[in-house]
Short mmCIF file of C-alpha atoms (C1' of nucleotides) in Angstrom, two decimals:
data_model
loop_
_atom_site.label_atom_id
_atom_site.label_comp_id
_atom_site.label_asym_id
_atom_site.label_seq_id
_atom_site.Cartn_x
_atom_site.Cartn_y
_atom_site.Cartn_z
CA UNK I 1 12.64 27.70 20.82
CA UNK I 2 15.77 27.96 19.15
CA UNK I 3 17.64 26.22 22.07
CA UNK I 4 15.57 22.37 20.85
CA UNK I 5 15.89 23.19 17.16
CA UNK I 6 18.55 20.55 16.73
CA UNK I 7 17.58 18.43 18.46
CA UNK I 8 14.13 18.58 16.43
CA UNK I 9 15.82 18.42 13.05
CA UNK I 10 17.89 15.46 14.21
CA UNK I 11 14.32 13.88 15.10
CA UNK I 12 12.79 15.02 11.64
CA UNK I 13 15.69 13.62 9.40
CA UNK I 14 15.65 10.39 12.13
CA UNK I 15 12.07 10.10 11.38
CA UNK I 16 12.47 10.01 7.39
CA UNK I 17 15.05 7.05 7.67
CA UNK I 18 12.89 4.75 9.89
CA UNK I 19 9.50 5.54 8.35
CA UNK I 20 10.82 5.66 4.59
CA UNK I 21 13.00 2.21 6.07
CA UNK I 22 9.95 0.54 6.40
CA UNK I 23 7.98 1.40 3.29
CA UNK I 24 10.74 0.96 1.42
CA UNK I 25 10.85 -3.04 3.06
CA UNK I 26 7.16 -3.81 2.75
CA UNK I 27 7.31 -2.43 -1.17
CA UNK I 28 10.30 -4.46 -1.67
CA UNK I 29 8.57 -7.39 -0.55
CA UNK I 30 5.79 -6.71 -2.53
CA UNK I 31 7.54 -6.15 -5.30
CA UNK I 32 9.34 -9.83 -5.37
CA UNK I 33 6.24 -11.27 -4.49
CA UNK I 34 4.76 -10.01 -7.61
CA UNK I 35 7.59 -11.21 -9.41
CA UNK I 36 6.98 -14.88 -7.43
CA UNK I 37 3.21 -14.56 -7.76
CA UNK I 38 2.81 -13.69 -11.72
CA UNK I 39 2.86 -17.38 -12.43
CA UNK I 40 0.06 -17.98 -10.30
CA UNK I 41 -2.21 -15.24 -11.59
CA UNK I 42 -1.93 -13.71 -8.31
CA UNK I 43 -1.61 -10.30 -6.41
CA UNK I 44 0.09 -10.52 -3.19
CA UNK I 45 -3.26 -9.17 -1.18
CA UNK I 46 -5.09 -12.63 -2.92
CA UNK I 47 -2.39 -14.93 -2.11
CA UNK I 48 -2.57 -13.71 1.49
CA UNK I 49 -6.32 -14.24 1.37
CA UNK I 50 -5.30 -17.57 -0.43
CA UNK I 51 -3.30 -18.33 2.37
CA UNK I 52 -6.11 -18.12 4.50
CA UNK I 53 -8.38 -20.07 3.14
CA UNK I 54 -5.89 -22.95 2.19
CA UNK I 55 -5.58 -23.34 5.76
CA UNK I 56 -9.33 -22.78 6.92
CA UNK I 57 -10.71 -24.09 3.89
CA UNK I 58 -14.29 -21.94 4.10
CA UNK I 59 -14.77 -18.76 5.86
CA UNK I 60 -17.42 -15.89 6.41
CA UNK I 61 -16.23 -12.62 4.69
CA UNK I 62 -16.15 -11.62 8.27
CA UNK I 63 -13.44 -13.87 9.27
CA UNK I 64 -10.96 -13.46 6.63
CA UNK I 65 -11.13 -9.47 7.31
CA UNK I 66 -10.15 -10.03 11.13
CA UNK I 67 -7.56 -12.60 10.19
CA UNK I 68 -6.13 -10.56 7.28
CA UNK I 69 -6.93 -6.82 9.08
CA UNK I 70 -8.85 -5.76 6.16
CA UNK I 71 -12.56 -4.61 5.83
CA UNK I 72 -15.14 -5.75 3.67
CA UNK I 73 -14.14 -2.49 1.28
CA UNK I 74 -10.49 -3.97 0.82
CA UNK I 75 -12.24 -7.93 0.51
CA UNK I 76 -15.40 -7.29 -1.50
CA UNK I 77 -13.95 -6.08 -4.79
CA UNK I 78 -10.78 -8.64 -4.10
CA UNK I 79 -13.21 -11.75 -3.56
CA UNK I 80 -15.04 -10.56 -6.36
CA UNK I 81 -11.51 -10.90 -8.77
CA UNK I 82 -11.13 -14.41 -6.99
CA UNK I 83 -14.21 -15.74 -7.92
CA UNK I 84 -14.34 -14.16 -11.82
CA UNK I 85 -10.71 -16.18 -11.30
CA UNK I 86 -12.48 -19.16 -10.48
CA UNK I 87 -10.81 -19.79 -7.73
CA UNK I 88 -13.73 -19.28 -4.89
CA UNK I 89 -17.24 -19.17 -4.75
CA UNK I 90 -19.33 -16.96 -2.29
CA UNK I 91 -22.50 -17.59 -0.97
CA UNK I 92 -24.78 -16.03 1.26
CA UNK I 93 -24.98 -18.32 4.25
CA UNK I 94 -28.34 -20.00 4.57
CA UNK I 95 -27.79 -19.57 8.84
CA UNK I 96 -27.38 -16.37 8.64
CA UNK I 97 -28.41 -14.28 5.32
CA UNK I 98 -26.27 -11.40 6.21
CA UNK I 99 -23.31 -12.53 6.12
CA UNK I 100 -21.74 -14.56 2.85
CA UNK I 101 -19.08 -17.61 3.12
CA UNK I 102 -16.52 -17.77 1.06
CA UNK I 103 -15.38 -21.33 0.03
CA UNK I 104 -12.36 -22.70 -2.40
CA UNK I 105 -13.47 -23.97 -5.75
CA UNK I 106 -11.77 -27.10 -7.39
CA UNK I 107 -9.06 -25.34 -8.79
CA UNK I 108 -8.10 -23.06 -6.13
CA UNK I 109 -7.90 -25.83 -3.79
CA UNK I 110 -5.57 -27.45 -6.52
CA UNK I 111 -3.55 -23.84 -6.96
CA UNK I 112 -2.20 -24.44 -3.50
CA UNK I 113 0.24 -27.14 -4.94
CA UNK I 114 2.15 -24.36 -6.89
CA UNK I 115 2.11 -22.08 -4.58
CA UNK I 116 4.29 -24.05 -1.57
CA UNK I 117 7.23 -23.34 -3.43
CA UNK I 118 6.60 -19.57 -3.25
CA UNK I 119 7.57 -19.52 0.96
CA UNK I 120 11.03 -21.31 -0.03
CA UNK I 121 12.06 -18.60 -2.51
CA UNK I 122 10.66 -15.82 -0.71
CA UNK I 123 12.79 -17.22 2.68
CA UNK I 124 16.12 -17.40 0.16
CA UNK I 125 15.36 -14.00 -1.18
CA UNK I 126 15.19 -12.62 2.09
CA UNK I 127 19.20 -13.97 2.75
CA UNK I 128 18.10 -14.48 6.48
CA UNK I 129 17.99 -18.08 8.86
CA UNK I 130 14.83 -19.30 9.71
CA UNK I 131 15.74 -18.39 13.41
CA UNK I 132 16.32 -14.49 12.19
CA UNK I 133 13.25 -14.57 10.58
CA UNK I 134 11.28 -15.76 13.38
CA UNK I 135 12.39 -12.91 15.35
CA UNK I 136 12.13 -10.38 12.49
CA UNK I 137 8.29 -11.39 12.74
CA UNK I 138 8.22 -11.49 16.23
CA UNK I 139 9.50 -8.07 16.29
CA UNK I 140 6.93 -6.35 13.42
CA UNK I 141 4.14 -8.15 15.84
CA UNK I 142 5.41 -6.76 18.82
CA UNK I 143 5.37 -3.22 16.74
CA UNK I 144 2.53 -3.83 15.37
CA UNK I 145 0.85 -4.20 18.68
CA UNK I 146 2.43 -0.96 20.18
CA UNK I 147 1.45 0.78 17.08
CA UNK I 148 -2.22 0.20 17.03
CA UNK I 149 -2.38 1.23 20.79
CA UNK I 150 -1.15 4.16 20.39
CA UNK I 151 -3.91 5.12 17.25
CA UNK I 152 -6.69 3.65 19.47
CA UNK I 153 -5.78 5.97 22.42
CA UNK I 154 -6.01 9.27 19.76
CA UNK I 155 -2.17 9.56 19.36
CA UNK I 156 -1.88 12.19 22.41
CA UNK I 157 0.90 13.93 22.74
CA UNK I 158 3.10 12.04 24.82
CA UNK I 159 3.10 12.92 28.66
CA UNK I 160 5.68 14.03 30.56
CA UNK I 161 8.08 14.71 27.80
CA UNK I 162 9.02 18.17 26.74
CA UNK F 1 4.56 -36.70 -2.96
CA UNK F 2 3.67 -38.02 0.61
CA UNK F 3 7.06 -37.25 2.23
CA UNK F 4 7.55 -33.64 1.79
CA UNK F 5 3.97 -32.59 2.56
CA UNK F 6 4.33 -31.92 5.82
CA UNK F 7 7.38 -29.68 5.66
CA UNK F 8 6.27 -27.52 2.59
CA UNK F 9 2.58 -27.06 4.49
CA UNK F 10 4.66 -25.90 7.36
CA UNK F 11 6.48 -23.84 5.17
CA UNK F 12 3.45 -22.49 3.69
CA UNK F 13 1.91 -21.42 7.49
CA UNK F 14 5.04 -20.25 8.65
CA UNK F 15 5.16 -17.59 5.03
CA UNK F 16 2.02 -16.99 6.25
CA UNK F 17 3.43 -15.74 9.45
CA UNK F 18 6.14 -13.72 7.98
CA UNK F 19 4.47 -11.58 5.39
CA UNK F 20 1.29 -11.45 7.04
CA UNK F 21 3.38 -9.45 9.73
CA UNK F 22 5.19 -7.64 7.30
CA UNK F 23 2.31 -6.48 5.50
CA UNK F 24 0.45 -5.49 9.29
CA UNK F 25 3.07 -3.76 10.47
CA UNK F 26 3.20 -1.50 7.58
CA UNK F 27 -0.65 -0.97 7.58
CA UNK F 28 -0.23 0.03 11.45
CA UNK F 29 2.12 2.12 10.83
CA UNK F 30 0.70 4.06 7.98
CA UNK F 31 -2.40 4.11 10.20
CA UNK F 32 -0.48 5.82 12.90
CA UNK F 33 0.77 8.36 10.61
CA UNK F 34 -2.45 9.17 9.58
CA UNK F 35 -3.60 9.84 12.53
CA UNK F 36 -0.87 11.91 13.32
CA UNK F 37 -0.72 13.57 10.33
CA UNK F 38 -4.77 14.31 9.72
CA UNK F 39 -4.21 17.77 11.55
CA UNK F 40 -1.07 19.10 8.59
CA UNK F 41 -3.68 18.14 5.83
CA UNK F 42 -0.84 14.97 4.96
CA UNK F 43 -0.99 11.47 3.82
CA UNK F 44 2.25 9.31 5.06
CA UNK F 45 3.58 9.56 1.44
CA UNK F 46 3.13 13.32 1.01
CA UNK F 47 4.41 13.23 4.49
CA UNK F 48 7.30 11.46 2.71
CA UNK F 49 7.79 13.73 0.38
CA UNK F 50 7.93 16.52 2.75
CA UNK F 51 10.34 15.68 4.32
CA UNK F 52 12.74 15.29 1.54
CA UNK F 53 12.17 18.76 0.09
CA UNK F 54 12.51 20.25 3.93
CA UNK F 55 15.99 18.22 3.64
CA UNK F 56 16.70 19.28 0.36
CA UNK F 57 15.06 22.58 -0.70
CA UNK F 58 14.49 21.88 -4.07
CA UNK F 59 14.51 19.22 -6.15
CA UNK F 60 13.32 17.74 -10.07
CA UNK F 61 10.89 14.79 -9.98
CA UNK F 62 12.99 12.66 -11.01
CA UNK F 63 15.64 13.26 -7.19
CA UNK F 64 12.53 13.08 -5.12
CA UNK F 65 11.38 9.67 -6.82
CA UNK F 66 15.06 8.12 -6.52
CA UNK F 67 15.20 9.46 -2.93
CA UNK F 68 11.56 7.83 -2.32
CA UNK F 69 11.94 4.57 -4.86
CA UNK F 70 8.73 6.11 -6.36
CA UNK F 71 8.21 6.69 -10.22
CA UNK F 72 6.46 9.33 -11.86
CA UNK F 73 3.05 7.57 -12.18
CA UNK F 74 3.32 8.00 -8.38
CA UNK F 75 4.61 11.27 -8.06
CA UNK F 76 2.50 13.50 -10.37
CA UNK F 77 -0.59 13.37 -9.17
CA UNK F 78 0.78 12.87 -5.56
CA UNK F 79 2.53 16.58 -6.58
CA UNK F 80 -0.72 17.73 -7.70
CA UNK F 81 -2.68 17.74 -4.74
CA UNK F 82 0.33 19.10 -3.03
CA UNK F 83 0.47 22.08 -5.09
CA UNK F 84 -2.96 22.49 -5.02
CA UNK F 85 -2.40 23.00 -1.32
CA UNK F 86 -0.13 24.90 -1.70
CA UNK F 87 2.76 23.76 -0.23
CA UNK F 88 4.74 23.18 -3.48
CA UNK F 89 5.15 24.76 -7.01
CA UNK F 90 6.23 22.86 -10.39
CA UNK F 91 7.86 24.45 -12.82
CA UNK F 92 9.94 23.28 -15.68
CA UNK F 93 13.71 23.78 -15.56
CA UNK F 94 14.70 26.36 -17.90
CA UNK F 95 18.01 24.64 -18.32
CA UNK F 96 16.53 20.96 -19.12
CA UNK F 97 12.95 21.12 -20.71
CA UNK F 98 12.21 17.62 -19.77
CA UNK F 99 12.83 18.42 -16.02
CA UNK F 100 10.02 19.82 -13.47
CA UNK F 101 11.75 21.30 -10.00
CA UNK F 102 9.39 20.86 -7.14
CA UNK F 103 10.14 24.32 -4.96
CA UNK F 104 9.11 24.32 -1.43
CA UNK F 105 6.42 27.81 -1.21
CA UNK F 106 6.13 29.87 2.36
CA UNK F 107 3.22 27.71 3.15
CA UNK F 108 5.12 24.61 2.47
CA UNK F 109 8.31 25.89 5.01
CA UNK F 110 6.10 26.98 7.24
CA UNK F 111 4.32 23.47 7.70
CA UNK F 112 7.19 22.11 8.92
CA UNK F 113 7.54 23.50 12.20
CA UNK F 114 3.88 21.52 13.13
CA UNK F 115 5.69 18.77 11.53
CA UNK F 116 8.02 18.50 14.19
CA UNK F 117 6.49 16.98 16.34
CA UNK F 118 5.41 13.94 14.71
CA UNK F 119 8.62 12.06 14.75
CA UNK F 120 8.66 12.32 18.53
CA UNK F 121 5.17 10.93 18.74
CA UNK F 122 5.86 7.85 16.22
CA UNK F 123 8.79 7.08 18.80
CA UNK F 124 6.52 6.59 21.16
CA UNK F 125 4.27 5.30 19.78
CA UNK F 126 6.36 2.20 18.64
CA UNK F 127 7.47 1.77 22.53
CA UNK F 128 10.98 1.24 21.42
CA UNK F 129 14.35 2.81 22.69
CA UNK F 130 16.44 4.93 20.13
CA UNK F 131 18.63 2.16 19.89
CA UNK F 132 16.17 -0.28 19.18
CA UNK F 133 14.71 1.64 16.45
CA UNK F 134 18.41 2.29 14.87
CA UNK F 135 18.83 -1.36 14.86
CA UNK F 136 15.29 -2.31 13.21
CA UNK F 137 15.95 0.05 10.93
CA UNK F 138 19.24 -1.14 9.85
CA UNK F 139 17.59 -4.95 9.34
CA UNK F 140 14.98 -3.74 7.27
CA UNK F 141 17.43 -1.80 5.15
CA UNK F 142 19.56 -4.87 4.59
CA UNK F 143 16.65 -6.84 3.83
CA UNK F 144 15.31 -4.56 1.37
CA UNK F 145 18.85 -4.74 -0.46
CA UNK F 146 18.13 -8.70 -0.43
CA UNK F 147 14.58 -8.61 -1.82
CA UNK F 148 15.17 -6.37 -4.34
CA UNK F 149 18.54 -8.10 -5.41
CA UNK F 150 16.73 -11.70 -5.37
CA UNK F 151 13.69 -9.36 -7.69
CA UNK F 152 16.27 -8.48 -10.23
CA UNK F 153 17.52 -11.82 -10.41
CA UNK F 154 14.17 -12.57 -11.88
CA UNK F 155 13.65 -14.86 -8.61
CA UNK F 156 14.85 -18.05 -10.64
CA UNK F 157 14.38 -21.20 -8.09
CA UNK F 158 17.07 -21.19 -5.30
CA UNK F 159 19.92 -23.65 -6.61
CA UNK F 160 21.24 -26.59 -4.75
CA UNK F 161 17.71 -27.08 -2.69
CA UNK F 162 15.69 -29.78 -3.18
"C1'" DC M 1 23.94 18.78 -39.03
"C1'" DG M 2 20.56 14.99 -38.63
"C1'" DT M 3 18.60 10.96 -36.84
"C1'" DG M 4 17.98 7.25 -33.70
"C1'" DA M 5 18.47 6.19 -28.74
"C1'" DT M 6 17.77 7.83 -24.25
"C1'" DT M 7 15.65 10.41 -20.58
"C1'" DA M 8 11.91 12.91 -17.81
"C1'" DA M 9 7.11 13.64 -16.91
"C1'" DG M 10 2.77 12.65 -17.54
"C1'" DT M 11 -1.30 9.52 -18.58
"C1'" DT M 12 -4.03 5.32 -18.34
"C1'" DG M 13 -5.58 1.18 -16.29
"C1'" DT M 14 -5.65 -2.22 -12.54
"C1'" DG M 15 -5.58 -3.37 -7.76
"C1'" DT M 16 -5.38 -2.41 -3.18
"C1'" DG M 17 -6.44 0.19 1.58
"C1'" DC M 18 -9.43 2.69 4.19
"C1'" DA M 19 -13.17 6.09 5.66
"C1'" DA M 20 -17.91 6.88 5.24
"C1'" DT M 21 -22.29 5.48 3.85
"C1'" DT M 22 -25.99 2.22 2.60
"C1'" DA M 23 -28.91 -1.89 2.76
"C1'" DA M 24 -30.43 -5.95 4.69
"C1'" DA M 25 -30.72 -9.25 8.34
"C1'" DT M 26 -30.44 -10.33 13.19
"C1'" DT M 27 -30.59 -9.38 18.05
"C1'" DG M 28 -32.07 -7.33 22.25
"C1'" DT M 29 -35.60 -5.17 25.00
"C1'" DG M 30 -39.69 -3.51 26.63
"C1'" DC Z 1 -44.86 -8.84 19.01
"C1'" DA Z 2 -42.65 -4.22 17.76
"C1'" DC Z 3 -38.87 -1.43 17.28
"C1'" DA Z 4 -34.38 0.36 18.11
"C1'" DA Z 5 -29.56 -1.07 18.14
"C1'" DT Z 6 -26.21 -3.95 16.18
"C1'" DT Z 7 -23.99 -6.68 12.73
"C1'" DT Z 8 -22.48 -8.02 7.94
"C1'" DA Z 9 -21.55 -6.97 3.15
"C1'" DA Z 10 -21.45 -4.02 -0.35
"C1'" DT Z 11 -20.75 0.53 -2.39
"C1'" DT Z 12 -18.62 5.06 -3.09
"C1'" DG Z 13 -14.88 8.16 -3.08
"C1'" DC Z 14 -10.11 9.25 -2.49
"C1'" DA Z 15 -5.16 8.28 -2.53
"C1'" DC Z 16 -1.43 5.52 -3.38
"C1'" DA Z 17 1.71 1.89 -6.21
"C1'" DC Z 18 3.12 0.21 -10.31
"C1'" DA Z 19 3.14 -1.49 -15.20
"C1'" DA Z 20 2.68 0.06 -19.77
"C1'" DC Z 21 2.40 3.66 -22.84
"C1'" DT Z 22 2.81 8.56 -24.70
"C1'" DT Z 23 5.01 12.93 -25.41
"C1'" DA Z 24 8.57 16.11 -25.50
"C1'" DA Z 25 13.32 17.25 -24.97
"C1'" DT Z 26 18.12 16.02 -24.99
"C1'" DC Z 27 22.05 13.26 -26.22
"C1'" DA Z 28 25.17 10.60 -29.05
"C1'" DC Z 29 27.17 9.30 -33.02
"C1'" DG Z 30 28.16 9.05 -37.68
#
DNA sequence: CGTGATTAAGTTGTGTGCAATTAAATTGTG
DNA sequence: CACAATTTAATTGCACACAACTTAATCACG
């Protein structure tokens, strides 16, 4: 026990700087968003769903949780802020009564103008190329990937290592 | 109006892209964690904070925060539920009044031997190489740095672009 | 010494994020 | 057709994050 103790703390302080690494990135790019977004009247969660719609135009609730990765308790109360917003309507869908689209209004199809300059200063924030960001993202998907495999299979222990 | 359309809509998918991934990876990972982390009775942030008072011993609110980039409206009530599992104690410093030191108890030590084993499993969870995950680390530290300098700046409009 | 500025925690309010549950509609099957 | 299983939203409850504010203690400066 005492032989892998090192080698354990090494892991544990290792662990703090990659985990705390990345919360500390995805806060920080909250945080500017924020700053970007506050003209718009926007959370960076909406603009995402924004996003979304901007380029699908009207969606089930359904569809803009599997593009987005978030569940109908994340959307719901979210949509709901949109639409008091005025920026989207919802309606249940006369096809199919359970499930309810979710379609731009007038002016959130015109908020969209605003909002293109928000990739611009959030790619000249960032201090990176367009190529390093491209791989940056390529990278988090890759992770991303790896990362929900492992939860899916229970998180075993690993095999075959001590 | 015409001419730039296309390249800002492009711009606007490919921001899309970018913090859509950021914003996934983050979620997977936190997922992972609390998968992991369901069986020590921790969330990833009072995971966090774990593992700076197994680093440190003992610390006032206000280290752990600046360790963590975490303010107090954070860090109280995450504190609470950790003392009232027992794994911490508050108690104002006798030498500054306004100070609270957050003191690891036995329970609290003692939790950190099943802790660790979690970093091992995160590294293989994300499928990456030591090296890999030094590297990735480093990026999203420098990034960080950017964001949060460009979020200070009050994120005027890049200069010299168009 | 006294008073205004500063600092440290805590509190309040808003907005996610997610698990668990509920309700309603649809689908599949005998 | 009837009825169980599935699907879709919504709701509830808990735990962050963070802004804005409050309170109490300390500091700084005349």
């Amino acid at each position: 026990m005492t032989t892998s103790r090192a080698t354990a703390d090494d892991l544990l302080r290792l662990d703090q700087q990659i985990c705390f690494s990345l919360s500390a990135a995805s806060r920080a790019f909250n945080g500017l968003y924020r700053v970007l977004l506050k003209d718009l009247g926007l959370t960076y969660p909406q603009y995402l769903v924004m996003l979304v719609l901007w380029e699908h135009g009207e969606l089930p609730v359904k569809k803009v949780g599997e593009h987005l990765r978030l569940d109908s308790g994340t959307l719901s109360p979210l949509l709901k802020r949109l639409e008091a917003a005025g920026l989207v309507r919802r309606e249940r869908s006369a096809r199919d009564e359970r499930s309810v689209e979710v379609r731009l209004t007038e002016k959130g199809v015109a908020l969209r103008e605003r909002a293109l300059q928000v990739p611009r200063r959030i790619a000249a924030a960032t201090g990176l190329g367009l190529d390093d960001i491209l791989e940056l993202r390529t990278r988090l998907d890759s992770l991303t990937a790896a990362l929900d495999t492992a939860a899916l299979e229970g998180a075993q222990d690993p095999e075959g290592l001590p």
